Amino acid sequence: MSAPLVLESAESLARAVTQGERSAADVTRAFLAQADRTAPKLGTYLHRLAESALRDAEAIDRRRAKGDPLGPLAGVPVAIKDNICVRGVPTTCGSKILEGYRPPYDAHVVERLRAADAVIVGKTNCDEFAMGSSTENSAYQVTHNPWNLDRVPGGSSGGSAATVAACEAPLSLGSDTGGSVRQPAAFCGVYGLKPTYGAVSRYGLVAFASSLDQIGPFARSARDTALIQGVICGRDARDTTSRADARPISLDALERDLAGFRLGVPRAILDEAGEGLAPSIRAAFESAISAYERAGAKIVDVSLPHSRYAIATYYLIAPAEASSNLARYDGVRYGVRRSDGDLRGMYEATRGAGFGREVKRRILLGTYALSAGYYDAYYLRAQKVRTLIRKDFLDALAVSDALLLPITPTPAFKLVEKTDDPLAMYLSDIFSIPASLAGVPALSFPASFDASGLPIGLQVVGRPFDEETILRVARAYEREHDAASRVPAIALAEAGDAR
Amino acid sequence: MPIDVSVVRKIAALARLRIDPAEEERYARELDGILGFVEQLQALDVAGIEPTSQVTEGARPALRADEVCPFGARDEALEGAPERDGDYFKVPQVV
């Protein structure tokens, strides 16, 4: 018996559609049916696009019938985090302040996906304005972890991670400012890539912290991650930080073995997490190091001495930039408005009613860090520490070809476990934030499972614009371990029913 | 400086953000905790270190030609406004 269609890779689905073995409409229908059954239980979507997805798929089939060449993601369903603009489709960023907003344009990445003949199937739930580590800060709904519905999917791109884990879509996009793609990828047992800063245009991504924001993909294999990254990366004049250095990744190159490869291991960083580091994560990390040694890699001891300051640095820089970026939500051009006398009253009432607690907390923190008398002591100092953190990474990557780190200190935590303690929530970002500050590419890949069946991810960090190497490192692990091929019971049972 | 309710009110006013008075105390406590945590940066010697405002790999941000490009969806953009008057966004009287 053949495997259910929804378990197939994006690569094989696109090939089947291109060769006419399957229609794009059939592929889309299968994933829509899977999401019909599982999405209500998981809370993955804020807005689904069943009708337009099917219409887009049928248009792809007609073009194929005419003999037109199809793109590399022909007929492949892709879900989009709700902070990325899709023209005419509600885009709320999980915030009440943008309720009813329909952007008049597609984000650059959405244009690229359409040009590659992908099918956009919906907008996924996320923490409000991408601020959070559990997706519990969404103003609309909770998202559940497909492996255990009592657990969080991670955040802020929790919906995008969970929808790929549950096989509601083979691919999705999220955004990563301090770990918002990599951490939920680890919690949901899928791949999550934060590309090099500048590799992917942010045109149409709602800005949070502009010196850190980067769009990145989720997938269920290293090759599929490479496939979609190749589609979305590249220069776009509408994002001045976007660079032409990012190139499509050769899938053949991912298959190269690791003989002679130098894998840098910054072991001291594990001690920074102290007792917060779960034994299951440490065990998975040590076991992966042994696996890489067996695969022919040479393990190189490296250190990232300033990464211990990364969380403090991040929680000054990101809120400072957010307080500036979120000034645009003023009740004038989009979203909701609350009137209260004069213009200033309208601003204050609109923002007071429209933003949730975490967003308000970060706006207050950022405003404070940028205010007269504190700028030098907080924001400027944090930017200097950032220079030191980045230099550590470049030094470590000068004596090694890639670095192996944990990505989360624990597997997925329980819903509501950390919502009352913002600092505890922030501390769970200890392994993801350093690479964000350094601007280097970083990939979270599924490594194993803990005793209770929760996924454990690990992180590979690479040199700027060398996404190919970190995907190759993850692919080498994938070939020898089955963590990536396992899917949660909710997806299997439902897929079985659909067969 | 410890963060108290008066500081919360001051920065909320700067940010044009209305805070429920019943929540001011809680924000003060949370911000004080976070700022206490970031104090650790003061221990680091950063003399002579250049600040990183953007990671651009040594390259200058690329500029494009300063040419007018029609947006083409003006009506769609205006439709998103809470209040509109013809081709204008409408706000409460300013002067």
JSON list of C-alpha atoms in Angstrom, two decimals, chain A residues 247-343:
[
{"chain": "A", "resi": 247, "resn": "ARG", "atom": "CA", "xyz": [21.86, 31.54, -4.20]},
{"chain": "A", "resi": 248, "resn": "PRO", "atom": "CA", "xyz": [19.66, 28.49, -4.69]},
{"chain": "A", "resi": 249, "resn": "ILE", "atom": "CA", "xyz": [21.05, 25.46, -2.92]},
{"chain": "A", "resi": 250, "resn": "SER", "atom": "CA", "xyz": [22.16, 22.42, -4.86]},
{"chain": "A", "resi": 251, "resn": "LEU", "atom": "CA", "xyz": [20.22, 19.37, -3.67]},
{"chain": "A", "resi": 252, "resn": "ASP", "atom": "CA", "xyz": [23.07, 17.17, -4.90]},
{"chain": "A", "resi": 253, "resn": "ALA", "atom": "CA", "xyz": [25.51, 19.05, -2.67]},
{"chain": "A", "resi": 254, "resn": "LEU", "atom": "CA", "xyz": [23.41, 18.08, 0.36]},
{"chain": "A", "resi": 255, "resn": "GLU", "atom": "CA", "xyz": [24.23, 14.43, -0.29]},
{"chain": "A", "resi": 256, "resn": "ARG", "atom": "CA", "xyz": [27.99, 14.89, 0.04]},
{"chain": "A", "resi": 257, "resn": "ASP", "atom": "CA", "xyz": [29.42, 13.05, 3.04]},
{"chain": "A", "resi": 258, "resn": "LEU", "atom": "CA", "xyz": [31.21, 14.70, 5.94]},
{"chain": "A", "resi": 259, "resn": "ALA", "atom": "CA", "xyz": [34.66, 13.18, 5.55]},
{"chain": "A", "resi": 260, "resn": "GLY", "atom": "CA", "xyz": [37.14, 15.81, 6.72]},
{"chain": "A", "resi": 261, "resn": "PHE", "atom": "CA", "xyz": [34.39, 18.18, 7.79]},
{"chain": "A", "resi": 262, "resn": "ARG", "atom": "CA", "xyz": [35.24, 20.37, 10.79]},
{"chain": "A", "resi": 263, "resn": "LEU", "atom": "CA", "xyz": [32.24, 20.60, 13.13]},
{"chain": "A", "resi": 264, "resn": "GLY", "atom": "CA", "xyz": [32.68, 23.26, 15.82]},
{"chain": "A", "resi": 265, "resn": "VAL", "atom": "CA", "xyz": [31.19, 22.45, 19.22]},
{"chain": "A", "resi": 266, "resn": "PRO", "atom": "CA", "xyz": [30.90, 25.33, 21.73]},
{"chain": "A", "resi": 267, "resn": "ARG", "atom": "CA", "xyz": [30.36, 23.05, 24.74]},
{"chain": "A", "resi": 268, "resn": "ALA", "atom": "CA", "xyz": [30.59, 25.82, 27.32]},
{"chain": "A", "resi": 269, "resn": "ILE", "atom": "CA", "xyz": [27.34, 27.32, 26.09]},
{"chain": "A", "resi": 270, "resn": "LEU", "atom": "CA", "xyz": [25.47, 24.33, 27.51]},
{"chain": "A", "resi": 271, "resn": "ASP", "atom": "CA", "xyz": [26.56, 25.35, 30.98]},
{"chain": "A", "resi": 272, "resn": "GLU", "atom": "CA", "xyz": [25.03, 28.80, 30.47]},
{"chain": "A", "resi": 273, "resn": "ALA", "atom": "CA", "xyz": [21.62, 27.16, 30.59]},
{"chain": "A", "resi": 274, "resn": "GLY", "atom": "CA", "xyz": [22.58, 25.66, 33.95]},
{"chain": "A", "resi": 275, "resn": "GLU", "atom": "CA", "xyz": [19.87, 23.56, 35.55]},
{"chain": "A", "resi": 276, "resn": "GLY", "atom": "CA", "xyz": [17.44, 24.81, 32.93]},
{"chain": "A", "resi": 277, "resn": "LEU", "atom": "CA", "xyz": [18.99, 22.38, 30.43]},
{"chain": "A", "resi": 278, "resn": "ALA", "atom": "CA", "xyz": [16.94, 19.19, 30.25]},
{"chain": "A", "resi": 279, "resn": "PRO", "atom": "CA", "xyz": [18.98, 15.95, 30.48]},
{"chain": "A", "resi": 280, "resn": "SER", "atom": "CA", "xyz": [17.19, 14.73, 27.34]},
{"chain": "A", "resi": 281, "resn": "ILE", "atom": "CA", "xyz": [18.55, 17.69, 25.37]},
{"chain": "A", "resi": 282, "resn": "ARG", "atom": "CA", "xyz": [22.08, 17.19, 26.64]},
{"chain": "A", "resi": 283, "resn": "ALA", "atom": "CA", "xyz": [21.89, 13.48, 25.80]},
{"chain": "A", "resi": 284, "resn": "ALA", "atom": "CA", "xyz": [20.63, 14.22, 22.27]},
{"chain": "A", "resi": 285, "resn": "PHE", "atom": "CA", "xyz": [23.42, 16.75, 21.78]},
{"chain": "A", "resi": 286, "resn": "GLU", "atom": "CA", "xyz": [26.17, 14.35, 22.92]},
{"chain": "A", "resi": 287, "resn": "SER", "atom": "CA", "xyz": [24.72, 11.54, 20.87]},
{"chain": "A", "resi": 288, "resn": "ALA", "atom": "CA", "xyz": [24.68, 13.74, 17.76]},
{"chain": "A", "resi": 289, "resn": "ILE", "atom": "CA", "xyz": [28.33, 14.64, 18.29]},
{"chain": "A", "resi": 290, "resn": "SER", "atom": "CA", "xyz": [29.18, 10.92, 18.35]},
{"chain": "A", "resi": 291, "resn": "ALA", "atom": "CA", "xyz": [27.09, 10.36, 15.23]},
{"chain": "A", "resi": 292, "resn": "TYR", "atom": "CA", "xyz": [28.97, 13.09, 13.40]},
{"chain": "A", "resi": 293, "resn": "GLU", "atom": "CA", "xyz": [32.31, 11.64, 14.47]},
{"chain": "A", "resi": 294, "resn": "ARG", "atom": "CA", "xyz": [31.22, 8.28, 13.09]},
{"chain": "A", "resi": 295, "resn": "ALA", "atom": "CA", "xyz": [30.22, 10.02, 9.86]},
{"chain": "A", "resi": 296, "resn": "GLY", "atom": "CA", "xyz": [33.78, 11.25, 9.44]},
{"chain": "A", "resi": 297, "resn": "ALA", "atom": "CA", "xyz": [33.54, 14.77, 10.81]},
{"chain": "A", "resi": 298, "resn": "LYS", "atom": "CA", "xyz": [36.30, 16.17, 12.97]},
{"chain": "A", "resi": 299, "resn": "ILE", "atom": "CA", "xyz": [34.98, 17.72, 16.18]},
{"chain": "A", "resi": 300, "resn": "VAL", "atom": "CA", "xyz": [36.61, 21.08, 16.92]},
{"chain": "A", "resi": 301, "resn": "ASP", "atom": "CA", "xyz": [36.30, 22.74, 20.33]},
{"chain": "A", "resi": 302, "resn": "VAL", "atom": "CA", "xyz": [35.25, 26.35, 19.91]},
{"chain": "A", "resi": 303, "resn": "SER", "atom": "CA", "xyz": [33.92, 28.98, 22.28]},
{"chain": "A", "resi": 304, "resn": "LEU", "atom": "CA", "xyz": [31.36, 31.76, 22.07]},
{"chain": "A", "resi": 305, "resn": "PRO", "atom": "CA", "xyz": [32.30, 33.60, 25.27]},
{"chain": "A", "resi": 306, "resn": "HIS", "atom": "CA", "xyz": [29.97, 36.56, 24.80]},
{"chain": "A", "resi": 307, "resn": "SER", "atom": "CA", "xyz": [26.87, 34.52, 24.02]},
{"chain": "A", "resi": 308, "resn": "ARG", "atom": "CA", "xyz": [26.09, 34.52, 27.75]},
{"chain": "A", "resi": 309, "resn": "TYR", "atom": "CA", "xyz": [25.14, 38.16, 27.26]},
{"chain": "A", "resi": 310, "resn": "ALA", "atom": "CA", "xyz": [22.93, 37.46, 24.25]},
{"chain": "A", "resi": 311, "resn": "ILE", "atom": "CA", "xyz": [19.53, 37.43, 25.98]},
{"chain": "A", "resi": 312, "resn": "ALA", "atom": "CA", "xyz": [20.21, 40.74, 27.77]},
{"chain": "A", "resi": 313, "resn": "THR", "atom": "CA", "xyz": [21.48, 42.25, 24.52]},
{"chain": "A", "resi": 314, "resn": "TYR", "atom": "CA", "xyz": [18.49, 41.00, 22.56]},
{"chain": "A", "resi": 315, "resn": "TYR", "atom": "CA", "xyz": [15.92, 42.22, 25.07]},
{"chain": "A", "resi": 316, "resn": "LEU", "atom": "CA", "xyz": [17.26, 45.74, 24.67]},
{"chain": "A", "resi": 317, "resn": "ILE", "atom": "CA", "xyz": [17.79, 45.81, 20.89]},
{"chain": "A", "resi": 318, "resn": "ALA", "atom": "CA", "xyz": [14.59, 44.02, 19.81]},
{"chain": "A", "resi": 319, "resn": "PRO", "atom": "CA", "xyz": [12.14, 46.01, 22.00]},
{"chain": "A", "resi": 320, "resn": "ALA", "atom": "CA", "xyz": [13.89, 49.28, 21.09]},
{"chain": "A", "resi": 321, "resn": "GLU", "atom": "CA", "xyz": [13.43, 48.59, 17.38]},
{"chain": "A", "resi": 322, "resn": "ALA", "atom": "CA", "xyz": [9.91, 47.26, 17.98]},
{"chain": "A", "resi": 323, "resn": "SER", "atom": "CA", "xyz": [8.86, 50.39, 19.84]},
{"chain": "A", "resi": 324, "resn": "SER", "atom": "CA", "xyz": [9.88, 52.37, 16.79]},
{"chain": "A", "resi": 325, "resn": "ASN", "atom": "CA", "xyz": [8.40, 49.99, 14.18]},
{"chain": "A", "resi": 326, "resn": "LEU", "atom": "CA", "xyz": [5.08, 49.65, 15.99]},
{"chain": "A", "resi": 327, "resn": "ALA", "atom": "CA", "xyz": [4.61, 53.44, 16.12]},
{"chain": "A", "resi": 328, "resn": "ARG", "atom": "CA", "xyz": [2.84, 53.06, 12.76]},
{"chain": "A", "resi": 329, "resn": "TYR", "atom": "CA", "xyz": [-0.20, 51.44, 14.41]},
{"chain": "A", "resi": 330, "resn": "ASP", "atom": "CA", "xyz": [-1.99, 54.66, 15.16]},
{"chain": "A", "resi": 331, "resn": "GLY", "atom": "CA", "xyz": [-5.54, 54.07, 13.94]},
{"chain": "A", "resi": 332, "resn": "VAL", "atom": "CA", "xyz": [-5.07, 56.20, 10.83]},
{"chain": "A", "resi": 333, "resn": "ARG", "atom": "CA", "xyz": [-4.21, 54.04, 7.83]},
{"chain": "A", "resi": 334, "resn": "TYR", "atom": "CA", "xyz": [-5.27, 50.48, 8.68]},
{"chain": "A", "resi": 335, "resn": "GLY", "atom": "CA", "xyz": [-6.78, 48.27, 11.32]},
{"chain": "A", "resi": 336, "resn": "VAL", "atom": "CA", "xyz": [-9.02, 49.44, 14.11]},
{"chain": "A", "resi": 337, "resn": "ARG", "atom": "CA", "xyz": [-9.55, 52.90, 15.58]},
{"chain": "A", "resi": 338, "resn": "ARG", "atom": "CA", "xyz": [-10.80, 53.93, 19.00]},
{"chain": "A", "resi": 339, "resn": "SER", "atom": "CA", "xyz": [-11.87, 57.54, 19.15]},
{"chain": "A", "resi": 340, "resn": "ASP", "atom": "CA", "xyz": [-11.26, 59.58, 22.27]},
{"chain": "A", "resi": 341, "resn": "GLY", "atom": "CA", "xyz": [-11.47, 63.31, 21.74]},
{"chain": "A", "resi": 342, "resn": "ASP", "atom": "CA", "xyz": [-8.47, 64.73, 19.93]},
{"chain": "A", "resi": 343, "resn": "LEU", "atom": "CA", "xyz": [-5.81, 63.10, 17.76]}
]
